[in-house]
Short mmCIF file of N, CA and C in Angstrom, two decimals:
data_model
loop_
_atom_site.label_atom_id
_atom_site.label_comp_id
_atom_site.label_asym_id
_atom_site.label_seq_id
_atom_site.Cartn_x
_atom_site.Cartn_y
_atom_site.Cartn_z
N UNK A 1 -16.17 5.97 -8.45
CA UNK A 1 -16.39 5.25 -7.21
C UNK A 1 -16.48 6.27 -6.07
N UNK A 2 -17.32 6.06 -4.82
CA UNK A 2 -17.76 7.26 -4.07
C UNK A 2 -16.68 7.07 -3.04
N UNK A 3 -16.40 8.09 -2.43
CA UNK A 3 -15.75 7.63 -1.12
C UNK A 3 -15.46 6.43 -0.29
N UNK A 4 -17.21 6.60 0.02
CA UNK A 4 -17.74 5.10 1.28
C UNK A 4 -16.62 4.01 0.51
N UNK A 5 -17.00 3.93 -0.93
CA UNK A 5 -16.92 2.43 -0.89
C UNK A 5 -15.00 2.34 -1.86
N UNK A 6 -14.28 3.42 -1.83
CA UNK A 6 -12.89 3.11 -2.27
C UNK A 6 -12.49 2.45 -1.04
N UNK A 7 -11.26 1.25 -1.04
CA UNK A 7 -10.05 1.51 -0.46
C UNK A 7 -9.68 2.08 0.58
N UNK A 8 -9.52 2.33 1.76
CA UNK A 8 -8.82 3.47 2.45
C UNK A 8 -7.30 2.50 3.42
N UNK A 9 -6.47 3.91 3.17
CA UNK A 9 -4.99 2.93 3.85
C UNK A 9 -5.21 4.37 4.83
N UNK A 10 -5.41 3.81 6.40
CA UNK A 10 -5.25 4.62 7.34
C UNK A 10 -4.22 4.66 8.23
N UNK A 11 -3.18 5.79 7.93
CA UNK A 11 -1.59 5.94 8.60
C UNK A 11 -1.89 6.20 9.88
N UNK A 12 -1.63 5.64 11.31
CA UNK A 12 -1.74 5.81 12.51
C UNK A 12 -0.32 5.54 12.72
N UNK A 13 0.11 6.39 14.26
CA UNK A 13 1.17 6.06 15.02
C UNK A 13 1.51 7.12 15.62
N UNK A 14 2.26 6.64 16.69
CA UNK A 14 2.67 8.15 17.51
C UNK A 14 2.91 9.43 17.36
N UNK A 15 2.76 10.23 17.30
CA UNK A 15 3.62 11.66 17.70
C UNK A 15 5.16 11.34 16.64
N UNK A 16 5.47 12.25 15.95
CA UNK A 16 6.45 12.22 15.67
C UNK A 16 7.43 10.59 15.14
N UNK A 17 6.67 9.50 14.82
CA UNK A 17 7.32 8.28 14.70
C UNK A 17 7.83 8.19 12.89
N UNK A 18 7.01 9.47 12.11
CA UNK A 18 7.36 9.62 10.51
C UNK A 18 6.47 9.46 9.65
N UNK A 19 5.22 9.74 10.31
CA UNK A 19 4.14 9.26 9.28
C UNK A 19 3.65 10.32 7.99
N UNK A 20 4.76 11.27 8.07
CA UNK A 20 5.12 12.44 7.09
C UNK A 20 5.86 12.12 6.32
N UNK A 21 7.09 11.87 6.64
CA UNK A 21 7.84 10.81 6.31
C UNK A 21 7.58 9.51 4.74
N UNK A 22 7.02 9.10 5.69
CA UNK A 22 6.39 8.06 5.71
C UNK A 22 5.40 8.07 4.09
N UNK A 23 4.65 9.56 4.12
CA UNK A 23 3.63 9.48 3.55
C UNK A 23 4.20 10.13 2.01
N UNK A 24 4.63 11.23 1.95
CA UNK A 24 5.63 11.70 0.90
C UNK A 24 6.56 10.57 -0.13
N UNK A 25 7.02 9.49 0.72
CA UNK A 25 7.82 8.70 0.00
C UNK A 25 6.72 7.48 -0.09
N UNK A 26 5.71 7.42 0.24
CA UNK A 26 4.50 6.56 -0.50
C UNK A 26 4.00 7.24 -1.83
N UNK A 27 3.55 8.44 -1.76
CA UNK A 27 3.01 8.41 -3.32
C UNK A 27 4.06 9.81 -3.74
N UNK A 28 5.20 9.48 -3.50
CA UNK A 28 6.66 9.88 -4.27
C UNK A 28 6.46 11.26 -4.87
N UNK A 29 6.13 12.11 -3.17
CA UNK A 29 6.01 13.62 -3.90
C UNK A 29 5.92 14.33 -2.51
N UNK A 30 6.67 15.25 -1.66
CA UNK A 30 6.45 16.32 -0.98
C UNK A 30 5.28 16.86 -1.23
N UNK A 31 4.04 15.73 -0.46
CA UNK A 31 2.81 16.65 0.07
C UNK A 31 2.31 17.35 0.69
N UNK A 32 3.42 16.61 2.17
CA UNK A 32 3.22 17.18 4.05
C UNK A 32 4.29 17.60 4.09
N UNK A 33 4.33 18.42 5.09
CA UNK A 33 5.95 19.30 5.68
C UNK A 33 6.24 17.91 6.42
N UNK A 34 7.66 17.61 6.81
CA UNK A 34 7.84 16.83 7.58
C UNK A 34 8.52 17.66 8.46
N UNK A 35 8.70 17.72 9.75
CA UNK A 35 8.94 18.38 11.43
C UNK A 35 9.33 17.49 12.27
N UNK A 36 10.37 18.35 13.08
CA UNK A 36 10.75 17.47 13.95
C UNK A 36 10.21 17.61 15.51
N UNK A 37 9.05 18.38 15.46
CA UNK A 37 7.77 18.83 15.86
C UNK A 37 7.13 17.54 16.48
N UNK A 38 6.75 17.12 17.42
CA UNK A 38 5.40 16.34 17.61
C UNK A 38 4.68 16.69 17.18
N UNK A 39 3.53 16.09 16.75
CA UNK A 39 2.09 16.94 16.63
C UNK A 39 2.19 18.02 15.56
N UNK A 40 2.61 17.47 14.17
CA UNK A 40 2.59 18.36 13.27
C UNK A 40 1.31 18.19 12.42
N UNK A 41 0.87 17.07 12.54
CA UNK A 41 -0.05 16.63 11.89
C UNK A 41 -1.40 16.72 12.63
N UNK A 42 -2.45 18.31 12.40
CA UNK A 42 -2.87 18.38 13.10
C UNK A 42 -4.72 17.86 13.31
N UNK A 43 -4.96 17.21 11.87
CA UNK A 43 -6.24 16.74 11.03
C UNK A 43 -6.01 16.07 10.28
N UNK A 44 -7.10 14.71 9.78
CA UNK A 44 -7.17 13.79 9.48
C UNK A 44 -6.78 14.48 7.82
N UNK A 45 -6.03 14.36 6.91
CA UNK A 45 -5.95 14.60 6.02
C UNK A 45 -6.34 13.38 4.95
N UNK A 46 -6.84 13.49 3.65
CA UNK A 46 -6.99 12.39 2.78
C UNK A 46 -6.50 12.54 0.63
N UNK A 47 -5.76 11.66 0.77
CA UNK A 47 -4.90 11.74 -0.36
C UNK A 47 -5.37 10.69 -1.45
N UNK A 48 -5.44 10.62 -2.29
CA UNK A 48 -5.85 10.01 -3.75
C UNK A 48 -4.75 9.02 -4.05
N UNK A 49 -4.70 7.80 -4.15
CA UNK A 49 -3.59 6.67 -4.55
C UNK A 49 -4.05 6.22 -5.90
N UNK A 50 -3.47 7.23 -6.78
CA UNK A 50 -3.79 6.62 -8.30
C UNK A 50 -5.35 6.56 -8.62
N UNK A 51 -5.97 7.86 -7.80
CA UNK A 51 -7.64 7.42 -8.02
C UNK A 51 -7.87 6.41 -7.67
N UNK A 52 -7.88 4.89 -7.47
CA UNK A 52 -8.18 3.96 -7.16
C UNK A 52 -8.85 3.62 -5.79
N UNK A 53 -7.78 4.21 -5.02
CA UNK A 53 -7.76 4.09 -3.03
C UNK A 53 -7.29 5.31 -2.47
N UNK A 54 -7.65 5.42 -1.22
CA UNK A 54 -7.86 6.74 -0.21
C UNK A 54 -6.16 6.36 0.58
N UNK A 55 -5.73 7.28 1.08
CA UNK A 55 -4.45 7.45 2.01
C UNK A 55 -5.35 8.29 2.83
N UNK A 56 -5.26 8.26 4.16
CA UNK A 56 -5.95 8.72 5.38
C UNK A 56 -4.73 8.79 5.86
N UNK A 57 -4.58 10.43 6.28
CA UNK A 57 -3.29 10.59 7.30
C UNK A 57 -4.23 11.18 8.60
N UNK A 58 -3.58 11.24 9.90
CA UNK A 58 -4.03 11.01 10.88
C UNK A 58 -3.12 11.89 12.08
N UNK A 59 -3.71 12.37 12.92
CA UNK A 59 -2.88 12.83 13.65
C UNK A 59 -2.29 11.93 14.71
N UNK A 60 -0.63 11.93 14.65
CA UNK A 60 -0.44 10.93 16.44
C UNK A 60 -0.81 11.04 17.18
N UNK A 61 -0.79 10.15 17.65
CA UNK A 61 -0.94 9.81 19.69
C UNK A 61 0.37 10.26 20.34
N UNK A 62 -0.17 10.65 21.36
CA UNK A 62 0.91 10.34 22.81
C UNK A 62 1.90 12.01 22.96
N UNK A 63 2.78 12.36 23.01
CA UNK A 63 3.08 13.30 23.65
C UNK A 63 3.03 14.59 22.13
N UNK A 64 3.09 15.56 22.63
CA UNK A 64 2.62 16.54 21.36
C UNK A 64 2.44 17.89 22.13
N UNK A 65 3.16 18.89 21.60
CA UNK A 65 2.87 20.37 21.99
C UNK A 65 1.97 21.14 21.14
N UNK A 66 0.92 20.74 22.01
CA UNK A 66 -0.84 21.51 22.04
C UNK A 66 -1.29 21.87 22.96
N UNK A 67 -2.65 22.79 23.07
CA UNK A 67 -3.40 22.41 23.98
C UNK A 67 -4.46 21.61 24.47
N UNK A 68 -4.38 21.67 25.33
CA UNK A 68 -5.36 20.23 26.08
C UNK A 68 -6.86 20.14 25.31
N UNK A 69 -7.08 21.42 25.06
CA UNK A 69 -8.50 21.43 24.11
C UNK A 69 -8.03 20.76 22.99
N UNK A 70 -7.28 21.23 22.18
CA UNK A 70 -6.95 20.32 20.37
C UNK A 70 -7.03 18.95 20.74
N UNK A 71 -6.01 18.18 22.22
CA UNK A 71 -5.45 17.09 22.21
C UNK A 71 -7.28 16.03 22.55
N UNK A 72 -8.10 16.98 23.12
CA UNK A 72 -9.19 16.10 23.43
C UNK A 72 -9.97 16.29 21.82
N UNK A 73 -9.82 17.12 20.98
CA UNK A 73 -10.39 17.54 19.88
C UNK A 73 -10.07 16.35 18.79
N UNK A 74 -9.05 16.49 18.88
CA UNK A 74 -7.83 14.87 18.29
C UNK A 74 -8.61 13.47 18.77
N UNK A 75 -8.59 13.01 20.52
CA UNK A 75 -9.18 12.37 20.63
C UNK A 75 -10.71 11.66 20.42
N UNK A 76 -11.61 12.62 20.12
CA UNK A 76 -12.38 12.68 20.19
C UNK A 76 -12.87 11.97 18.77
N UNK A 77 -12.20 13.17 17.57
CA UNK A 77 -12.10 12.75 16.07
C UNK A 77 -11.36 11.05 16.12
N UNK A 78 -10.82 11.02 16.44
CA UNK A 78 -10.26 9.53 16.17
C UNK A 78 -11.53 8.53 16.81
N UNK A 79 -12.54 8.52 18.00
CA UNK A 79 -12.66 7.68 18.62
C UNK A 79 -13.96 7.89 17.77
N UNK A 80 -14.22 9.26 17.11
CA UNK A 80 -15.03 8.82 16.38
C UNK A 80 -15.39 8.03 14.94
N UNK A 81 -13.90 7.94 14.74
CA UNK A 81 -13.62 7.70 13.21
C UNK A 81 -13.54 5.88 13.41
N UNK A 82 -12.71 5.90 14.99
CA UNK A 82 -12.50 4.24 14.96
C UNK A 82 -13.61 3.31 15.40
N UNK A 83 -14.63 3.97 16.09
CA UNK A 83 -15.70 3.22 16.45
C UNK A 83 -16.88 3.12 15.06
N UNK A 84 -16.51 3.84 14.05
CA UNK A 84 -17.55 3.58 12.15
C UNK A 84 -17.08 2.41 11.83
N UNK A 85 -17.40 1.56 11.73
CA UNK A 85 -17.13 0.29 11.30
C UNK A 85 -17.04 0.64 9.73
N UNK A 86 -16.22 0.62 8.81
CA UNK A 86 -15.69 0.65 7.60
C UNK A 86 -15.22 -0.70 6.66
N UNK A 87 -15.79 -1.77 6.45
CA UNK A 87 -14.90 -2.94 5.28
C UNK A 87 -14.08 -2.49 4.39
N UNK A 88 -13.94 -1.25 4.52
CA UNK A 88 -13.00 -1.05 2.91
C UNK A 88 -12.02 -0.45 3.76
N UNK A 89 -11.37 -0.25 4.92
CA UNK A 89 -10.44 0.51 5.51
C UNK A 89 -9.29 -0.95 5.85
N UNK A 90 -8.18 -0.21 5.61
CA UNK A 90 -6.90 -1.47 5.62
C UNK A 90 -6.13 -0.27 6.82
N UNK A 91 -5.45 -0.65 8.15
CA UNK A 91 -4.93 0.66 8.63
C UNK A 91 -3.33 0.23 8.83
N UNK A 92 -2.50 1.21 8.24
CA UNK A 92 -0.54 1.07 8.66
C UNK A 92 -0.65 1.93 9.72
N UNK A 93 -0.24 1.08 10.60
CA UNK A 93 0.42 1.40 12.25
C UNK A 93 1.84 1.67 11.91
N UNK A 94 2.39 2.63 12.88
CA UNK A 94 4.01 3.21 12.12
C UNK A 94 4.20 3.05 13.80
N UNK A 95 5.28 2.10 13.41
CA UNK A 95 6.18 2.26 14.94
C UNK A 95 7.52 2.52 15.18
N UNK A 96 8.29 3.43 15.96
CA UNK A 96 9.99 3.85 15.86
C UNK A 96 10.47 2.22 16.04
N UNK A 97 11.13 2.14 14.90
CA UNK A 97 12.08 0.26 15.11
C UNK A 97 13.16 0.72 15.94
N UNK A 98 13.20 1.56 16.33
CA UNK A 98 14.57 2.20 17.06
C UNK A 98 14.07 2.28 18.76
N UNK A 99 12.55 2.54 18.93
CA UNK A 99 12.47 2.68 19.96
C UNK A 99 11.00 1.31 20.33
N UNK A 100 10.61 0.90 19.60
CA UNK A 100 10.06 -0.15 19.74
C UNK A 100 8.30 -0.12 19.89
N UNK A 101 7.28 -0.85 20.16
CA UNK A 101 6.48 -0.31 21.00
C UNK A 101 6.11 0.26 21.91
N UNK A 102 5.48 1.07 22.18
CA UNK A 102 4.83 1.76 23.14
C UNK A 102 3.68 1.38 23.42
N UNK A 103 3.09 1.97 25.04
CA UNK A 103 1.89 1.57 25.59
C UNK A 103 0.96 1.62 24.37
N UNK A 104 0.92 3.20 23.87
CA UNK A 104 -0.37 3.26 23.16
C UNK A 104 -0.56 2.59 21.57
N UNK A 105 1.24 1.80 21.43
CA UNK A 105 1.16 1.09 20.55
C UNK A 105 0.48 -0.38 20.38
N UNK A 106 1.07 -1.03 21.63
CA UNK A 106 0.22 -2.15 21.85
C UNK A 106 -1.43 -2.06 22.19
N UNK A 107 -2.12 -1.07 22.47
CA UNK A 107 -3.54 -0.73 22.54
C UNK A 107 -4.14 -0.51 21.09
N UNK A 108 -3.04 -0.06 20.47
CA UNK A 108 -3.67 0.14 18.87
C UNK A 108 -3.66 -1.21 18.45
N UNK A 109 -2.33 -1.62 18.52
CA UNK A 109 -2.70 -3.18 17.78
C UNK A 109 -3.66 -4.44 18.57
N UNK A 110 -3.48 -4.15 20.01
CA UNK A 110 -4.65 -5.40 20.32
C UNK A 110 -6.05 -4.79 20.07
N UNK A 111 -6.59 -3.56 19.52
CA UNK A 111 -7.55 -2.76 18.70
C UNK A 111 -7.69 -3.64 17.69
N UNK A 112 -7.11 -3.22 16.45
CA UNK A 112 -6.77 -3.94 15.36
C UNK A 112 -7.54 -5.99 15.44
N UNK A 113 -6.73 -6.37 16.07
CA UNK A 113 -6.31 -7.69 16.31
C UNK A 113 -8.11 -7.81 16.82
N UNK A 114 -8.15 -7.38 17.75
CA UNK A 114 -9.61 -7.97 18.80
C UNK A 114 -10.79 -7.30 17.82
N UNK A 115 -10.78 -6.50 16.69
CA UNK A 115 -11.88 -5.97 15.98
C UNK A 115 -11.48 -6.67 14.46
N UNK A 116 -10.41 -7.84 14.43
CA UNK A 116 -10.25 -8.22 13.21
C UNK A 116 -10.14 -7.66 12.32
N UNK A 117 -9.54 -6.40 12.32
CA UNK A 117 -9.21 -5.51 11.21
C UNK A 117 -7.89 -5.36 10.53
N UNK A 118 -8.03 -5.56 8.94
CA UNK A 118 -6.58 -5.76 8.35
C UNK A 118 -5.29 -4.45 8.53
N UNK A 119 -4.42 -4.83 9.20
CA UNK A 119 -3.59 -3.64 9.17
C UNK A 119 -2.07 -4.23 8.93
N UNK A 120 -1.18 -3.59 8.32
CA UNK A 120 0.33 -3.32 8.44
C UNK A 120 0.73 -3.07 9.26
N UNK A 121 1.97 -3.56 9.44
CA UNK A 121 3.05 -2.91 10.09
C UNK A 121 4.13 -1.80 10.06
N UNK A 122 4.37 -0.90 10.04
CA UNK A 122 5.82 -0.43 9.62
C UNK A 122 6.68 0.07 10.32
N UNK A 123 8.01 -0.43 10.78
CA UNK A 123 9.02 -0.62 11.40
C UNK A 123 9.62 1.39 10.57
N UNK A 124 9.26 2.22 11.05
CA UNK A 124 10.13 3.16 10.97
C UNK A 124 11.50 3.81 11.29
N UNK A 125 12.10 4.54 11.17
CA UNK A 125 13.74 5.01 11.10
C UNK A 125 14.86 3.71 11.37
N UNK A 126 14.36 2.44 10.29
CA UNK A 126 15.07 1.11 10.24
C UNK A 126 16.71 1.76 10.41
N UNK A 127 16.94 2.74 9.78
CA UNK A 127 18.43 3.16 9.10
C UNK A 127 18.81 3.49 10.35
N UNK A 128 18.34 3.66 11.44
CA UNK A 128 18.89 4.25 12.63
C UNK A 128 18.97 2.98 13.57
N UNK A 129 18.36 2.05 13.73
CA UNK A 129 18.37 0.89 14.63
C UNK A 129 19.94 0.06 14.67
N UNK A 130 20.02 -0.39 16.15
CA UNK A 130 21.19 -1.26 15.99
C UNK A 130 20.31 -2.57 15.96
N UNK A 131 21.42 -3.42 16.00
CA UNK A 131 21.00 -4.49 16.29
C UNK A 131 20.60 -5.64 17.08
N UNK A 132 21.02 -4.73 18.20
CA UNK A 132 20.34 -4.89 19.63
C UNK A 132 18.54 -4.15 19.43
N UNK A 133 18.57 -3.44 19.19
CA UNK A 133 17.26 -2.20 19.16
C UNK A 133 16.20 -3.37 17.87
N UNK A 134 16.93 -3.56 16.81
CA UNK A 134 15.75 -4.30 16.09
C UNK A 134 15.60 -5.99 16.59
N UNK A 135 16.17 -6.44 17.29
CA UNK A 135 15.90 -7.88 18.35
C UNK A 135 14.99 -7.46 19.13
N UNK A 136 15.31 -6.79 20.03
CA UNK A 136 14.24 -5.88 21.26
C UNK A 136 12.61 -5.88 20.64
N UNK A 137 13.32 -5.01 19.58
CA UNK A 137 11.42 -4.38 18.80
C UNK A 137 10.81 -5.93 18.53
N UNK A 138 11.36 -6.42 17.96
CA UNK A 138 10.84 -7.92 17.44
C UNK A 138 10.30 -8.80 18.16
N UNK A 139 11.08 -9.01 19.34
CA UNK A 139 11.06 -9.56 21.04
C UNK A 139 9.51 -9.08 21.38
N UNK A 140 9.39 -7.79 21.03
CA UNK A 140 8.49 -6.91 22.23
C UNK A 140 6.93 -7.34 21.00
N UNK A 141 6.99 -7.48 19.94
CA UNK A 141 5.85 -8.06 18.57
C UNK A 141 5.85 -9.18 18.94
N UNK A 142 6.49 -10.18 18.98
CA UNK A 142 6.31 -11.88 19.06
C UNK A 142 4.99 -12.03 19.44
N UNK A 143 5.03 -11.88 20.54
CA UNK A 143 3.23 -12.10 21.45
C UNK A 143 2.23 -11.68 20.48
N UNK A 144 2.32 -10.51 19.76
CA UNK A 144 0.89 -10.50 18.76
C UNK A 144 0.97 -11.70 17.77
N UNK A 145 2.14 -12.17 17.78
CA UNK A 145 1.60 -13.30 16.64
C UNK A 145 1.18 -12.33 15.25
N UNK A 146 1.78 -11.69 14.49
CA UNK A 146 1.53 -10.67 13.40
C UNK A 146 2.45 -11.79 12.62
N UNK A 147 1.75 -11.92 11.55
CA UNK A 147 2.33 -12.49 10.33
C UNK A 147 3.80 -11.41 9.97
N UNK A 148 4.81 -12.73 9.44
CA UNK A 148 6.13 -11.61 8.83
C UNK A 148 5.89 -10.88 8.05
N UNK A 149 4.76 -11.39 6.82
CA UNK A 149 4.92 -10.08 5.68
C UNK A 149 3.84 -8.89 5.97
N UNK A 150 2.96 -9.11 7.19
CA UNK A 150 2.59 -7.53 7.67
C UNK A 150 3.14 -6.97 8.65
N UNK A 151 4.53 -6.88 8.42
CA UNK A 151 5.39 -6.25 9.69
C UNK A 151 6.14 -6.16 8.47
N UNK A 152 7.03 -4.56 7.99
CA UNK A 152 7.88 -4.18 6.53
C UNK A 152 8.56 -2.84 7.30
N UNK A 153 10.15 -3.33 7.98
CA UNK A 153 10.62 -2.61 8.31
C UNK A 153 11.17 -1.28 7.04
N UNK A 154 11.07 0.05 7.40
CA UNK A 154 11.14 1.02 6.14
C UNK A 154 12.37 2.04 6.60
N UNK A 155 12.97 2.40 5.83
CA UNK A 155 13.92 3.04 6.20
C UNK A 155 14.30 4.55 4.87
N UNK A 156 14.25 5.97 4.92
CA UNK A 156 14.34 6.91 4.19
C UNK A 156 15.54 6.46 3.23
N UNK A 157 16.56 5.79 3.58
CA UNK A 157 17.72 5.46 2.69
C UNK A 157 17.90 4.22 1.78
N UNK A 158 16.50 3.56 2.40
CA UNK A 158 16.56 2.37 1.62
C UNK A 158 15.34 2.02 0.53
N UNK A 159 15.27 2.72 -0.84
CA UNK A 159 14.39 2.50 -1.67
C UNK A 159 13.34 1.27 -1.50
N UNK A 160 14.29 -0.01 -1.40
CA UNK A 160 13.80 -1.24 -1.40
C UNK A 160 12.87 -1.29 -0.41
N UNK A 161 13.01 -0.78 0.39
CA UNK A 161 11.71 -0.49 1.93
C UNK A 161 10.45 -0.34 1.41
N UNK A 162 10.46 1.09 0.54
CA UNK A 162 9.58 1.48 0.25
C UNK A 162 8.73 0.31 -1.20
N UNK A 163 9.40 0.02 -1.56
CA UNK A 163 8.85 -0.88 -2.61
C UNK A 163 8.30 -2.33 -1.63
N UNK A 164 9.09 -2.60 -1.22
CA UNK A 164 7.97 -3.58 -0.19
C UNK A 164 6.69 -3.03 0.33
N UNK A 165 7.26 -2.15 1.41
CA UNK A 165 5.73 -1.41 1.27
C UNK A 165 4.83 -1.32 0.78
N UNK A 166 5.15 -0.33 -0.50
CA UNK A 166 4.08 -0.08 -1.23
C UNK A 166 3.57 -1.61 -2.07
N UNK A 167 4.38 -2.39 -2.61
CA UNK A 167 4.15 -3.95 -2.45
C UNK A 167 3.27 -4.35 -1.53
N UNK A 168 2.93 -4.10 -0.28
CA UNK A 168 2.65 -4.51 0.34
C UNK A 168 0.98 -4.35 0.87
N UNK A 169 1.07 -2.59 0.70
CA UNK A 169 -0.32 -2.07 0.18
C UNK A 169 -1.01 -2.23 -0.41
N UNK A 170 -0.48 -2.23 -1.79
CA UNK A 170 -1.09 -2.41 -2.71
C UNK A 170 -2.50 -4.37 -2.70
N UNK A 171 -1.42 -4.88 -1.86
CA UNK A 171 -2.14 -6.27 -1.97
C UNK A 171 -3.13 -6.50 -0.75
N UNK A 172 -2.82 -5.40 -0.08
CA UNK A 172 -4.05 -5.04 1.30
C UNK A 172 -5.50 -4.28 0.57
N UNK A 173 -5.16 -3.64 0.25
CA UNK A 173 -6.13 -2.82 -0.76
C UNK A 173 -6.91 -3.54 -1.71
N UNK A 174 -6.09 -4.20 -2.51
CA UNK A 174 -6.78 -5.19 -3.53
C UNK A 174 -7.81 -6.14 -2.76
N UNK A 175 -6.83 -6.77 -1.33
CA UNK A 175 -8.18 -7.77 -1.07
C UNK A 175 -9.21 -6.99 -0.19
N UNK A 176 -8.85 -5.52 0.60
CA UNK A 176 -10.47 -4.87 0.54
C UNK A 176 -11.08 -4.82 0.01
N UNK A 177 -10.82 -3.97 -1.70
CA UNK A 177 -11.59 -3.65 -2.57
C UNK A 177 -12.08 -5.40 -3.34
N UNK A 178 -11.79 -6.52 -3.47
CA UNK A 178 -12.28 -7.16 -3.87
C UNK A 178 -13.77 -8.21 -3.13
N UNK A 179 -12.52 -8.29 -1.35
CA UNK A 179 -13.67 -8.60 -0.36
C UNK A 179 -15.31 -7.74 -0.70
N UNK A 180 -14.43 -5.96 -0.70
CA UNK A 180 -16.07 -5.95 -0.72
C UNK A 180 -17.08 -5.37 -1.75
N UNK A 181 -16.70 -6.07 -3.32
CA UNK A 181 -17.41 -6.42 -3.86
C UNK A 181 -18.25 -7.51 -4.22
#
């Protein structure tokens, strides 16, 4: 199967929110360095899910120690990647559950939402949130109206996270790849 037409799960989210993290304990192997670095992730990288489907890692948004040339270089690559209209692209938005949305979070998802494009949720560093902090985050989602099971809070200590998740992928993927056959 060629590129164009696999699967693709595209990891977006801020600067530093774990999408290294994030990505290592998806296909259960130290691929990426993870940093406590903004802006470690400095190109669209792309990973193989069982041959089947694409993992698209991505560089964050929002604050990051670069220069202003890379950060428009970054921008530029993304606005070109998000304006290709793709049917086979499913995209996980990674947001701190600890610190909630952000501006450029809610711009990604009313993106998403207003271009009808299938995406996840994922509630990152769950293990760190109180319970004031995961009401707040939840509070601050209501208004998108996001279905519960594409919102899968994940947490490094909690296996079961990740099996939802990837649960969760897996059935995003399937109905790309079936939609678009």
């Amino acid at each position: 199967m060629s590129y164009q037409k696999k699967p693709k799960m595209v990891l977006m989210g801020r600067s530093n929110v774990g999408k290294s993290t994030l990505l290592n304990h998806l296909c259960e192997k130290e691929f990426v360095k993870v940093s406590k670095t903004p802006g470690s992730s400095q190109k669209f990288s792309i990973f193989s899910l069982s041959g089947h489907a694409l993992l698209i890692d991505t560089p964050g948004y929002g604050f990051t120690k670069a220069p202003i040339s890379q950060k428009n270089k970054w921008t530029h690559s993304w606005n070109q990647y998000l304006e290709h209209h793709d049917p086979t692209r499913v995209f996980l938005l990674l947001i701190d559950g600890k610190v909630g949305p952000k501006a450029q979070d809610i711009v990604s998802i009313n993106w998403l939402q207003i271009g009808q494009i299938p995406f996840l949720l994922a509630l990152t560093k769950s293990d760190r949130t109180t319970r004031h902090e995961r009401d707040k985050c939840k509070a601050a989602l209501e208004s998108f109206a996001i279905p519960e099971n594409q919102i899968i809070p994940c947490s490094k200590k909690d296996p079961s996270s990740w099996k939802r998740l990837r649960a969760a992928i897996k059935r995003c993927l399937l109905e790309i790849r079936d939609a678009s056959n």
